[in-house]
GROMACS .gro file of C-alpha atoms in nm:
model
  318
    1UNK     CA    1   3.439   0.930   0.150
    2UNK     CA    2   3.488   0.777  -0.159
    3UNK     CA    3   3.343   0.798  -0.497
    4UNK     CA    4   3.229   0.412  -0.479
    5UNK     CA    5   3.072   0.456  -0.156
    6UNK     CA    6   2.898   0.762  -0.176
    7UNK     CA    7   2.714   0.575  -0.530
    8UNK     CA    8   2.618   0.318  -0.292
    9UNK     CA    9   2.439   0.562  -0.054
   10UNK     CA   10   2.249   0.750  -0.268
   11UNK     CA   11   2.155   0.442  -0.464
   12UNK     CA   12   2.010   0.285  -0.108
   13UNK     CA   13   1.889   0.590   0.019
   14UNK     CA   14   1.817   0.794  -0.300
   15UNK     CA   15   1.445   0.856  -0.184
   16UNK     CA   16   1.488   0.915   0.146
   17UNK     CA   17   1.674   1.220   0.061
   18UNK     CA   18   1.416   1.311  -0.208
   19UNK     CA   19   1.206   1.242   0.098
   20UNK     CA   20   1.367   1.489   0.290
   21UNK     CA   21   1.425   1.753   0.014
   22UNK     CA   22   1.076   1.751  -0.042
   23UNK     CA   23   0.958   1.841   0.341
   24UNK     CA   24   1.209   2.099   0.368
   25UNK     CA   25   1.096   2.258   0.014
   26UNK     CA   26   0.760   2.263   0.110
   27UNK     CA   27   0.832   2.361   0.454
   28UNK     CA   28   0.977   2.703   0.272
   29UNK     CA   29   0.753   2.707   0.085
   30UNK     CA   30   0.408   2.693   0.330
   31UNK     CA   31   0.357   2.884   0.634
   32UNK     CA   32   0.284   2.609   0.928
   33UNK     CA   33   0.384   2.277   0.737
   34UNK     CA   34   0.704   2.218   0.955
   35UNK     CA   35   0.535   2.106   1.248
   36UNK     CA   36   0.490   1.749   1.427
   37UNK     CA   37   0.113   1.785   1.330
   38UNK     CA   38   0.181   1.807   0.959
   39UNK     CA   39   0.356   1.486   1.028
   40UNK     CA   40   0.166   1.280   1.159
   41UNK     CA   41  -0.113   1.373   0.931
   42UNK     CA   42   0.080   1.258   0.658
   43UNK     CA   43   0.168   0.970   0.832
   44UNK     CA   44  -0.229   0.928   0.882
   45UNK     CA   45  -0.342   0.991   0.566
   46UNK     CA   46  -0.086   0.781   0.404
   47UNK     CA   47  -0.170   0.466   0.651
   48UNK     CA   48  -0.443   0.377   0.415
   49UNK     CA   49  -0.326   0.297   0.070
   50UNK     CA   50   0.049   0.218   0.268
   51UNK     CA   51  -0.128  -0.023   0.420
   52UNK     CA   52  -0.227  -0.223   0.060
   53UNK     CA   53   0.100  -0.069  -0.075
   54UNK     CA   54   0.234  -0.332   0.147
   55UNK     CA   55   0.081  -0.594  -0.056
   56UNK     CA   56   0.130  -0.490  -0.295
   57UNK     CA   57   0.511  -0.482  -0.248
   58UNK     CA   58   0.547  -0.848  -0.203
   59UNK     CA   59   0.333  -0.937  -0.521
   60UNK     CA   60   0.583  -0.665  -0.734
   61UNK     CA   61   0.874  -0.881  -0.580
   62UNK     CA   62   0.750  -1.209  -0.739
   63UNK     CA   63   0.767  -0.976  -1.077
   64UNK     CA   64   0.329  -0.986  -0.995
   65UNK     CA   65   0.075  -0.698  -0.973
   66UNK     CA   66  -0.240  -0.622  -0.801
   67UNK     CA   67  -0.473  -0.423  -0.954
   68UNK     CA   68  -0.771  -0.524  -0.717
   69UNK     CA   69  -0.643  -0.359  -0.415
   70UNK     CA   70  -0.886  -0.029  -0.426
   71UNK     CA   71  -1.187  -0.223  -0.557
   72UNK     CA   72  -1.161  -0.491  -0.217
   73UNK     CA   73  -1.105  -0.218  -0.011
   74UNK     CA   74  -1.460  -0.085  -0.140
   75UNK     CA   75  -1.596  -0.424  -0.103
   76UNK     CA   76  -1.443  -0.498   0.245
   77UNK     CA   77  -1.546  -0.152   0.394
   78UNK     CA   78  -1.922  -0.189   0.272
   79UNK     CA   79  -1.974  -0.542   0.435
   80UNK     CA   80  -1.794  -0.424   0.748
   81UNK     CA   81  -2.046  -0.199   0.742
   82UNK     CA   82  -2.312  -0.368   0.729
   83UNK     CA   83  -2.202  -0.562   1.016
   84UNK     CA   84  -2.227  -0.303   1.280
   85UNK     CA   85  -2.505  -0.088   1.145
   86UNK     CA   86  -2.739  -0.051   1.407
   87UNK     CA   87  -2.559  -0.178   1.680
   88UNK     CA   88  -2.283  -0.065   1.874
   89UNK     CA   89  -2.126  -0.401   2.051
   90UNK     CA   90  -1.777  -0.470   2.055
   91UNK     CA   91  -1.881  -0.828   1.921
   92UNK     CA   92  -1.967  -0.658   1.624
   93UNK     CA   93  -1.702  -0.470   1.568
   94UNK     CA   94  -1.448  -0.784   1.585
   95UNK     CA   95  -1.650  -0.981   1.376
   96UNK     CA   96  -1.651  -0.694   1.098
   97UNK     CA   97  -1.295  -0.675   1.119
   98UNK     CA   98  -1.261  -1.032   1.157
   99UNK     CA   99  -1.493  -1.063   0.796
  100UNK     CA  100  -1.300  -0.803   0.598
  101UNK     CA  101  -0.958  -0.995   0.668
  102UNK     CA  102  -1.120  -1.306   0.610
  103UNK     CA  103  -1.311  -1.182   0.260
  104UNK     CA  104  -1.002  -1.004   0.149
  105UNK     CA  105  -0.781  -1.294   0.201
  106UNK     CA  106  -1.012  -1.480   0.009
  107UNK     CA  107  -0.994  -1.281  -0.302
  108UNK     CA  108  -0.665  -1.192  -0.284
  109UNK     CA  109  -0.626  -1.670  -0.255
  110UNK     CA  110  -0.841  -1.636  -0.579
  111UNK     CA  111  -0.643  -1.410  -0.747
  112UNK     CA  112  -0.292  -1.634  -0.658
  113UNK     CA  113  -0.514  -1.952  -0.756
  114UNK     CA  114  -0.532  -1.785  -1.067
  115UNK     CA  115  -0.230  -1.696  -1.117
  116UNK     CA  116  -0.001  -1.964  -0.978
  117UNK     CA  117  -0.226  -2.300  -1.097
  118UNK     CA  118  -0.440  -2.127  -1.352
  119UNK     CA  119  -0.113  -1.960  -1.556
  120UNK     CA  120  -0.307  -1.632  -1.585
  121UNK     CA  121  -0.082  -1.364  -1.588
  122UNK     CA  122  -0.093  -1.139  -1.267
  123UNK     CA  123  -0.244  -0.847  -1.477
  124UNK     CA  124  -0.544  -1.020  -1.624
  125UNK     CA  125  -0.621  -1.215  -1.311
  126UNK     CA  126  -0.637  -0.912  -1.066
  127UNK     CA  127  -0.767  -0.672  -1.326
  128UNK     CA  128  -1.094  -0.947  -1.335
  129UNK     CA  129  -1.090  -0.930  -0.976
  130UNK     CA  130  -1.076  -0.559  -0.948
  131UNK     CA  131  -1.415  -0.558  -1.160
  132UNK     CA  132  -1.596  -0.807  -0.984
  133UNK     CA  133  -1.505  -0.663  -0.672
  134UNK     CA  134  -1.623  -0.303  -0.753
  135UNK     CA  135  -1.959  -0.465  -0.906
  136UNK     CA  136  -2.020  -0.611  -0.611
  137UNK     CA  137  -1.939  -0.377  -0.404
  138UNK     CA  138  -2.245  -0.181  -0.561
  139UNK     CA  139  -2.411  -0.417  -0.557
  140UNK     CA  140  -2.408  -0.546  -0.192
  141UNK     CA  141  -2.471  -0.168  -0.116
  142UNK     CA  142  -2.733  -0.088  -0.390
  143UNK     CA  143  -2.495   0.164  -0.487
  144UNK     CA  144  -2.560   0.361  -0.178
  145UNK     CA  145  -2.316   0.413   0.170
  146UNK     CA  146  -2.390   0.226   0.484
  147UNK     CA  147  -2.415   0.364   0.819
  148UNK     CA  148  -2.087   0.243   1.020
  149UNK     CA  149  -2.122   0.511   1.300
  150UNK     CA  150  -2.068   0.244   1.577
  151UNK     CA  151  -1.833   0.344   1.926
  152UNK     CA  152  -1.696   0.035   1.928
  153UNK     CA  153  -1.640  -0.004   1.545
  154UNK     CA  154  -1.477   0.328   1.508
  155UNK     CA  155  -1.297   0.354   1.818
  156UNK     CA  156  -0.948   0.236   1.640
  157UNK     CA  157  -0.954   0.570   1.391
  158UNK     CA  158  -1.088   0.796   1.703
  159UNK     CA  159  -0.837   0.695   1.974
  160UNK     CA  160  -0.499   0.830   2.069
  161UNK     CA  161  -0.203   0.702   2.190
  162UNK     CA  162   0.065   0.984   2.410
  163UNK     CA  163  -0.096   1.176   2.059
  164UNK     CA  164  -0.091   0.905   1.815
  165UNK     CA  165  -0.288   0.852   1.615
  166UNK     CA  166  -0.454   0.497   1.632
  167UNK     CA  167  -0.487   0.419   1.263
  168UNK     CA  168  -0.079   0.533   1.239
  169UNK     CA  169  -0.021   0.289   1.569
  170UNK     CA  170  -0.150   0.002   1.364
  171UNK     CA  171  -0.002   0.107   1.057
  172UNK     CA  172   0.393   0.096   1.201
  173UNK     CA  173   0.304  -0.207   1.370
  174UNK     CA  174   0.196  -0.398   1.030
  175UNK     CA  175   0.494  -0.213   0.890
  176UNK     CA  176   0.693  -0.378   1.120
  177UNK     CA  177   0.549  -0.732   1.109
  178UNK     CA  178   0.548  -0.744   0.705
  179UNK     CA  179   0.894  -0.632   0.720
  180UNK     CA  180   1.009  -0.901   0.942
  181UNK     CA  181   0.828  -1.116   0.740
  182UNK     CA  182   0.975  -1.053   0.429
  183UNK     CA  183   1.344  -0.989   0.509
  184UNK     CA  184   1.364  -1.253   0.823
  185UNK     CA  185   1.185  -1.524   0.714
  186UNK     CA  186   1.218  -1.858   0.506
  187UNK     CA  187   0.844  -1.720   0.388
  188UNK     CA  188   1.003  -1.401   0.260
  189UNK     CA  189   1.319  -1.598   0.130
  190UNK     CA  190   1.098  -1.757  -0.141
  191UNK     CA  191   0.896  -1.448  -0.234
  192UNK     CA  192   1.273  -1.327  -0.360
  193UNK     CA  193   1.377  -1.632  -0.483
  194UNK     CA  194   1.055  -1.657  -0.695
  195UNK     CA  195   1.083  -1.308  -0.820
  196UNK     CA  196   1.475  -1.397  -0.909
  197UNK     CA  197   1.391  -1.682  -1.115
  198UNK     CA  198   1.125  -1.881  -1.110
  199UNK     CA  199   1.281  -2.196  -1.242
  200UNK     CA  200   1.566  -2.185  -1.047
  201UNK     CA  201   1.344  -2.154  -0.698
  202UNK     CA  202   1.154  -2.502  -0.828
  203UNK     CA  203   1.485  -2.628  -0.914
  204UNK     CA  204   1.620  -2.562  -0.539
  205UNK     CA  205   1.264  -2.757  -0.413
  206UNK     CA  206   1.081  -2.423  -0.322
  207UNK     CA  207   0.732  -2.508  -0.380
  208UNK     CA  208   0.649  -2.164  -0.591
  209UNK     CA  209   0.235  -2.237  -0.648
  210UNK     CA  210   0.239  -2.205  -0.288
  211UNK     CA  211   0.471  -1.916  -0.260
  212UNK     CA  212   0.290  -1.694  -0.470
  213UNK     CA  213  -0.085  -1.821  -0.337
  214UNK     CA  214   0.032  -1.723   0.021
  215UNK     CA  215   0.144  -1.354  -0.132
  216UNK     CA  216  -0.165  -1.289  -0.312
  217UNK     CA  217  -0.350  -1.384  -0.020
  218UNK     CA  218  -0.179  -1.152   0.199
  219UNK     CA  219  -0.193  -0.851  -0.021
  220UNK     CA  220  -0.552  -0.939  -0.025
  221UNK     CA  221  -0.613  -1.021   0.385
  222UNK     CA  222  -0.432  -0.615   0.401
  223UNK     CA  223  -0.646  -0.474   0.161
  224UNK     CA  224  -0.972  -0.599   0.341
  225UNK     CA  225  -0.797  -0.474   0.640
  226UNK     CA  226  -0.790  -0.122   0.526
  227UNK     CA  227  -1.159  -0.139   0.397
  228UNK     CA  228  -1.259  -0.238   0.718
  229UNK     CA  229  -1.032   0.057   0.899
  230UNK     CA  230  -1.176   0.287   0.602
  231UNK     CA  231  -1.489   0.239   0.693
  232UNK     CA  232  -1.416   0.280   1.099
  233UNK     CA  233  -1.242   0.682   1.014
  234UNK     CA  234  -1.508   0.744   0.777
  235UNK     CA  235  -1.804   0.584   1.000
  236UNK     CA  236  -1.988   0.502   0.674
  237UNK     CA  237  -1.897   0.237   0.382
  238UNK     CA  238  -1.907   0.337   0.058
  239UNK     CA  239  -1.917   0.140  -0.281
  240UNK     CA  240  -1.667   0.423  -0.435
  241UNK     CA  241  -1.411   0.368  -0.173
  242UNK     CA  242  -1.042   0.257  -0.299
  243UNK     CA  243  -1.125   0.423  -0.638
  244UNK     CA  244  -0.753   0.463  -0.790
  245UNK     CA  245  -0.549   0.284  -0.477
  246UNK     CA  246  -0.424   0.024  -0.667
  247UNK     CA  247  -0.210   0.302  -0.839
  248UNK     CA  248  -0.162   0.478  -0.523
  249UNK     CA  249  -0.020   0.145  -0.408
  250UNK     CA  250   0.210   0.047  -0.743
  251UNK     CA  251   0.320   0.373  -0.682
  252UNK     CA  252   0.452   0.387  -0.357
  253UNK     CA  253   0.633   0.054  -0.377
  254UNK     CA  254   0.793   0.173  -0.766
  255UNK     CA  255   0.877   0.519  -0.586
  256UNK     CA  256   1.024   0.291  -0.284
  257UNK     CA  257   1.266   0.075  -0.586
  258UNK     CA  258   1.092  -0.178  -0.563
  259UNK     CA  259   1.186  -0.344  -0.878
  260UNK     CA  260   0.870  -0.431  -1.158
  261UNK     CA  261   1.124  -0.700  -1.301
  262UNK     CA  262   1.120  -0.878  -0.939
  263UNK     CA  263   1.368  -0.997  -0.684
  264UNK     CA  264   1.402  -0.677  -0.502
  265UNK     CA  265   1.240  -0.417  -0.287
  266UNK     CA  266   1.192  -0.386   0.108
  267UNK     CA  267   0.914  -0.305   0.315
  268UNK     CA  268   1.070   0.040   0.458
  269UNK     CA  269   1.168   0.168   0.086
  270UNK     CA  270   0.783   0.149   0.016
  271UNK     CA  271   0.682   0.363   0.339
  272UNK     CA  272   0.902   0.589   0.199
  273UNK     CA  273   0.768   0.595  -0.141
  274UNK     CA  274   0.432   0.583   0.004
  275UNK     CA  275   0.556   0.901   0.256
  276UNK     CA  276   0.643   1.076  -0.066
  277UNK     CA  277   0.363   1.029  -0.221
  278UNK     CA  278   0.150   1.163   0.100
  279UNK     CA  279   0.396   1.478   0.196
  280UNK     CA  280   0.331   1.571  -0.189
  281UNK     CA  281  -0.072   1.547  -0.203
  282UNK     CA  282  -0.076   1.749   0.167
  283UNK     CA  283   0.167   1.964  -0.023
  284UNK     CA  284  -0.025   2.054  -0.321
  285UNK     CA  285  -0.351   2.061  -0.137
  286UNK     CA  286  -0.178   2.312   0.113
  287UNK     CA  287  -0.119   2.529  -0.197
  288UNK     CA  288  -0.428   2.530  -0.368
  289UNK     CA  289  -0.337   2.322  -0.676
  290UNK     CA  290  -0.596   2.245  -0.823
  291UNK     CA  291  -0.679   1.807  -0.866
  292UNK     CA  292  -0.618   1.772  -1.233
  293UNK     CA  293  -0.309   1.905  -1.186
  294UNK     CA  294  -0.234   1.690  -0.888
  295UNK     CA  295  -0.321   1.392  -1.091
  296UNK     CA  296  -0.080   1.490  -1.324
  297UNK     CA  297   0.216   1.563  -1.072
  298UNK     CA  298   0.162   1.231  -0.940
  299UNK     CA  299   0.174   1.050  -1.281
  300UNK     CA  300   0.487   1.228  -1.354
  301UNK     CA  301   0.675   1.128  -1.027
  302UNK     CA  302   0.511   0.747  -1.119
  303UNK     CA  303   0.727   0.780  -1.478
  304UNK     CA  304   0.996   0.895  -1.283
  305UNK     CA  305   1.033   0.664  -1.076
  306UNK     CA  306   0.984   0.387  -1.337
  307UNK     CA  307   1.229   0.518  -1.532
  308UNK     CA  308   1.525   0.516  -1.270
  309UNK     CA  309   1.404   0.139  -1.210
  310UNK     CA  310   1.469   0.108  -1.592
  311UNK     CA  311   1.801   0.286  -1.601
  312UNK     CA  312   1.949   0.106  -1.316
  313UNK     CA  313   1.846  -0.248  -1.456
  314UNK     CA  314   2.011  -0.147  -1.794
  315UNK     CA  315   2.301  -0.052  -1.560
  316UNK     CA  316   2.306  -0.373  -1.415
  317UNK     CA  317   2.289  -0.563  -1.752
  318UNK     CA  318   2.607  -0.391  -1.893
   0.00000   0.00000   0.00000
């Protein structure tokens, strides 16, 4: 194998080695943590914020952000809610789902309005949203959880597939969809042409207000989509769900390469990054690390990864 290839393969697989390195270390390193259980725990746990990492991947691509992510999860999963409390009908149970998409695809429409027609930069615009979304959040709920404990409702996070998982089911399956969408489609075409250069996608007649409103509404429909499934594993909604996600979410996709100049990332990289992210927290909790210093493992695997993104553009440039 040559020198030139073997570059090629650690730069497009880099982190699914690190991936792999990291299980195995652990692995060593706990008694019990190789196992098909620990695994699809993970997978489980990471379903959640990989499911608004997803979003948040395509927004990073048109060189965007979303900080609102966590703060409409909170939102979603306390109207959800309040949809099914006291009742148990399956009725119900769509029409909360059916609410959370529709409210988080709302928001996430405001924040592309914003952004696309209203010139805000991505930053300010979502960072707005993520306050008025936590506010009201709290106060929808008066600051206080709501029952969700309906059969119907919270069937999706209880049931098991040939032991899977239901929320991991739905998870690959969006994984799936959002990657088709992005690497197969003229849809997914633009977002990469408008994170290449913007003027040069309106030049070749790609209508790029549109582009980015239809991203922004997506990341938004998936983040109401996990509020809603939040809500269903936890049976309750709570104002204070999502609290940090956002960063969960940058992170995953940055740890994945997707690129924060935009024009480049995949769907699959960010499972990974979001995989990494998950095998480390079950990790560290595993060993008794204490939070704080979690929270600062994680930040330093966020630099990290940032940094490589930087290096390899500078790379690029020379």
């Amino acid at each position: 194998m040559s020198h030139a290839t073997l570059k090629k393969i650690i730069n497009a697989y880099g982190m699914v080695f690190i991936l792999i390195g990291l299980f195995l270390a652990l692995s060593l390193s706990i008694d019990g943590f190789f196992s098909a259980r620990t695994v699809w725990s993970i997978i489980e746990q990471v379903s959640m914020f990989g499911i608004i990492a997803i979003g948040v991947t395509f927004a990073i691509i048109t060189t965007g952000i979303d900080l609102s992510s966590g703060s409409v999860v909170a939102l979603t999963a306390v109207v959800s809610a309040s949809v099914v409390t006291g009742g148990d009908s399956v009725s119900a149970a769509i029409l909360a789902f059916a609410i959370s998409l529709a409210l988080g695809a709302l928001l996430g429409a405001i924040n592309g309005t914003l952004t696309a027609v209203g010139a805000i930069p991505p930053f300010i615009a979502t960072l707005g949203m993520m306050i008025i979304a936590r506010g009201a959040a709290q106060l929808y709920s008066d600051g206080c959880p709501i029952d969700a404990s309906s059969e119907a409702f919270t069937w999706i996070a209880d049931v098991n597939v040939f032991g899977l998982p239901g929320l991991v089911i739905l998870y690959i399956l969006i994984v799936i969809g959002s990657h088709i969408l992005l690497s197969r489609s003229t849809f997914g075409r633009h977002v990469y042409a408008v994170g290449g250069n913007l003027n040069a996608a309106k030049i070749c007649g790609i209508n790029t207000t549109k582009t980015l409103i239809w991203v922004y509404t997506l990341a938004g429909a998936l983040s109401g989509l996990a509020g809603a499934l939040l809500a269903a594993r936890t049976y309750a909604g709570n104002p204070s769900y999502g609290l940090a996600w956002e960063l969960d979410a940058i992170a995953a996709a940055v740890i994945g390469g997707v690129s924060l100049s935009g024009g480049f990332g995949s769907i699959p990289m960010c499972v990974i990054g979001a995989l990494i992210i998950g095998t480390t927290n079950k990790g560290l909790n595993m060993l008794g690390v204490d939070p704080y210093w979690q929270q600062i493992v994680k930040g330093l695997i966020i630099v990290f990864a940032v940094l490589l993104d930087t290096l390899k553009r500078r790379k690029k440039a020379s």
